mmCIF file of C-alpha atoms in Angstrom:
data_model
loop_
_atom_site.group_PDB
_atom_site.id
_atom_site.type_symbol
_atom_site.label_atom_id
_atom_site.label_comp_id
_atom_site.label_asym_id
_atom_site.label_seq_id
_atom_site.Cartn_x
_atom_site.Cartn_y
_atom_site.Cartn_z
ATOM 1 C CA UNK A 1 -119.332 -238.658 -82.686
ATOM 2 C CA UNK A 2 -122.504 -237.121 -83.464
ATOM 3 C CA UNK A 3 -122.197 -238.377 -86.938
ATOM 4 C CA UNK A 4 -121.172 -241.546 -86.031
ATOM 5 C CA UNK A 5 -123.856 -242.358 -83.595
ATOM 6 C CA UNK A 6 -126.262 -241.041 -85.741
ATOM 7 C CA UNK A 7 -124.742 -242.581 -88.948
ATOM 8 C CA UNK A 8 -124.886 -245.941 -87.316
ATOM 9 C CA UNK A 9 -128.468 -245.558 -85.771
ATOM 10 C CA UNK A 10 -129.542 -244.619 -89.105
ATOM 11 C CA UNK A 11 -128.269 -247.687 -91.021
ATOM 12 C CA UNK A 12 -129.231 -250.491 -88.266
ATOM 13 C CA UNK A 13 -126.043 -250.355 -86.464
ATOM 14 C CA UNK A 14 -125.170 -250.198 -82.806
ATOM 15 C CA UNK A 15 -123.064 -247.715 -81.719
ATOM 16 C CA UNK A 16 -119.729 -248.501 -79.156
ATOM 17 C CA UNK A 17 -119.435 -246.273 -76.290
ATOM 18 C CA UNK A 18 -115.852 -246.660 -74.476
ATOM 19 C CA UNK A 19 -115.655 -247.371 -70.643
ATOM 20 C CA UNK A 20 -118.518 -245.984 -68.857
ATOM 21 C CA UNK A 21 -119.391 -242.842 -71.517
ATOM 22 C CA UNK A 22 -118.885 -240.443 -68.308
ATOM 23 C CA UNK A 23 -116.078 -238.615 -70.399
ATOM 24 C CA UNK A 24 -117.401 -235.624 -71.316
ATOM 25 C CA UNK A 25 -117.507 -233.034 -74.173
ATOM 26 C CA UNK A 26 -118.904 -229.455 -74.957
ATOM 27 C CA UNK A 27 -120.638 -230.203 -78.288
ATOM 28 C CA UNK A 28 -121.761 -227.252 -80.236
ATOM 29 C CA UNK A 29 -123.994 -226.826 -83.442
ATOM 30 C CA UNK A 30 -122.490 -226.672 -86.656
ATOM 31 C CA UNK A 31 -124.294 -223.804 -87.668
ATOM 32 C CA UNK A 32 -123.477 -221.944 -84.726
ATOM 33 C CA UNK A 33 -119.602 -222.342 -85.327
ATOM 34 C CA UNK A 34 -120.291 -221.020 -88.756
ATOM 35 C CA UNK A 35 -122.097 -217.981 -86.973
ATOM 36 C CA UNK A 36 -118.413 -217.303 -84.758
ATOM 37 C CA UNK A 37 -116.101 -218.091 -87.634
ATOM 38 C CA UNK A 38 -118.745 -215.348 -89.694
ATOM 39 C CA UNK A 39 -118.110 -212.963 -86.672
ATOM 40 C CA UNK A 40 -114.361 -213.667 -86.235
ATOM 41 C CA UNK A 41 -113.562 -212.745 -89.916
ATOM 42 C CA UNK A 42 -113.933 -208.924 -88.826
ATOM 43 C CA UNK A 43 -111.154 -209.399 -86.074
ATOM 44 C CA UNK A 44 -107.826 -208.507 -86.717
ATOM 45 C CA UNK A 45 -106.744 -212.061 -84.762
ATOM 46 C CA UNK A 46 -107.524 -213.906 -81.613
ATOM 47 C CA UNK A 47 -107.859 -217.288 -80.551
ATOM 48 C CA UNK A 48 -111.719 -217.934 -79.148
ATOM 49 C CA UNK A 49 -113.119 -221.149 -77.828
ATOM 50 C CA UNK A 50 -116.555 -221.659 -79.668
ATOM 51 C CA UNK A 51 -118.552 -224.039 -77.365
ATOM 52 C CA UNK A 52 -121.787 -223.941 -75.526
ATOM 53 C CA UNK A 53 -119.939 -224.015 -72.279
ATOM 54 C CA UNK A 54 -122.233 -226.791 -71.279
ATOM 55 C CA UNK A 55 -120.392 -230.458 -70.384
ATOM 56 C CA UNK A 56 -122.428 -233.486 -71.730
ATOM 57 C CA UNK A 57 -121.262 -237.186 -71.158
ATOM 58 C CA UNK A 58 -120.927 -239.397 -73.917
ATOM 59 C CA UNK A 59 -123.737 -241.707 -72.466
ATOM 60 C CA UNK A 60 -125.858 -238.273 -72.382
ATOM 61 C CA UNK A 61 -125.494 -237.570 -75.740
ATOM 62 C CA UNK A 62 -126.452 -240.776 -76.745
ATOM 63 C CA UNK A 63 -129.701 -240.569 -75.276
ATOM 64 C CA UNK A 64 -130.267 -237.083 -76.572
ATOM 65 C CA UNK A 65 -129.675 -238.760 -80.173
ATOM 66 C CA UNK A 66 -131.960 -241.740 -79.490
ATOM 67 C CA UNK A 67 -134.250 -238.902 -78.654
ATOM 68 C CA UNK A 68 -133.660 -236.839 -81.718
ATOM 69 C CA UNK A 69 -133.645 -239.716 -84.050
ATOM 70 C CA UNK A 70 -136.922 -242.078 -82.755
ATOM 71 C CA UNK A 71 -134.521 -244.937 -82.499
ATOM 72 C CA UNK A 72 -134.628 -246.639 -79.258
ATOM 73 C CA UNK A 73 -131.364 -248.981 -79.668
ATOM 74 C CA UNK A 74 -129.276 -249.592 -76.444
ATOM 75 C CA UNK A 75 -125.417 -248.812 -76.945
ATOM 76 C CA UNK A 76 -122.671 -251.393 -76.692
ATOM 77 C CA UNK A 77 -119.935 -250.708 -74.631
ATOM 78 C CA UNK A 78 -116.128 -251.766 -74.690
ATOM 79 C CA UNK A 79 -113.369 -250.992 -72.383
ATOM 80 C CA UNK A 80 -112.271 -247.351 -71.946
ATOM 81 C CA UNK A 81 -109.315 -246.448 -74.404
ATOM 82 C CA UNK A 82 -106.175 -245.825 -72.680
ATOM 83 C CA UNK A 83 -105.404 -241.967 -72.551
ATOM 84 C CA UNK A 84 -108.858 -240.509 -73.716
ATOM 85 C CA UNK A 85 -109.683 -237.030 -72.015
ATOM 86 C CA UNK A 86 -112.171 -237.426 -69.268
ATOM 87 C CA UNK A 87 -113.557 -233.361 -69.504
ATOM 88 C CA UNK A 88 -113.690 -231.101 -71.803
ATOM 89 C CA UNK A 89 -115.909 -227.720 -71.567
ATOM 90 C CA UNK A 90 -114.668 -224.464 -73.123
ATOM 91 C CA UNK A 91 -115.147 -221.046 -71.481
ATOM 92 C CA UNK A 92 -116.472 -219.153 -74.304
ATOM 93 C CA UNK A 93 -116.384 -215.594 -72.581
ATOM 94 C CA UNK A 94 -114.107 -214.013 -74.826
ATOM 95 C CA UNK A 95 -116.092 -215.267 -77.568
ATOM 96 C CA UNK A 96 -119.013 -213.313 -76.171
ATOM 97 C CA UNK A 97 -117.302 -209.909 -75.435
ATOM 98 C CA UNK A 98 -114.982 -209.721 -78.267
ATOM 99 C CA UNK A 99 -117.231 -211.297 -80.943
ATOM 100 C CA UNK A 100 -121.119 -210.581 -79.578
ATOM 101 C CA UNK A 101 -120.989 -214.447 -79.829
ATOM 102 C CA UNK A 102 -122.849 -216.900 -78.255
ATOM 103 C CA UNK A 103 -124.678 -220.291 -79.333
ATOM 104 C CA UNK A 104 -128.306 -220.404 -80.645
ATOM 105 C CA UNK A 105 -128.846 -223.811 -80.547
ATOM 106 C CA UNK A 106 -129.464 -225.998 -77.698
ATOM 107 C CA UNK A 107 -127.820 -229.935 -77.555
ATOM 108 C CA UNK A 108 -131.570 -230.894 -78.573
ATOM 109 C CA UNK A 109 -132.180 -228.417 -81.472
ATOM 110 C CA UNK A 110 -128.750 -228.757 -82.615
ATOM 111 C CA UNK A 111 -129.138 -232.681 -82.771
ATOM 112 C CA UNK A 112 -132.263 -232.653 -84.108
ATOM 113 C CA UNK A 113 -131.601 -230.439 -87.161
ATOM 114 C CA UNK A 114 -128.338 -232.870 -87.787
ATOM 115 C CA UNK A 115 -130.823 -235.769 -87.284
ATOM 116 C CA UNK A 116 -133.131 -234.235 -90.146
ATOM 117 C CA UNK A 117 -130.082 -233.700 -92.009
ATOM 118 C CA UNK A 118 -128.028 -237.272 -91.893
ATOM 119 C CA UNK A 119 -131.149 -239.154 -91.926
ATOM 120 C CA UNK A 120 -132.512 -237.299 -95.596
ATOM 121 C CA UNK A 121 -129.066 -238.865 -97.322
#
């Protein structure tokens, strides 16, 4: 969703939010995911949730992307998609305990870094 919204804003398009945009996700910066993977390599196995533990709505994400990009464009809204997951947030306490891992970037910092990268393409 981050790449789609940013790509559309960069290219002059209009991102579409389905439903009211109140469905939530746990957005984590890709560099933090890589850090978790590097720590997990040393493990004998296991399953770890890698996220921030923070729920962000789709509308909240779009607003944060507008701030990061400096582009003040309104999204389009479309009917909700049947069967779409309404809430998703991860418990990352096992990754913190077993891997000594925590995300380093906030949503705003991660979006700013991502915007810098995507807008330079």
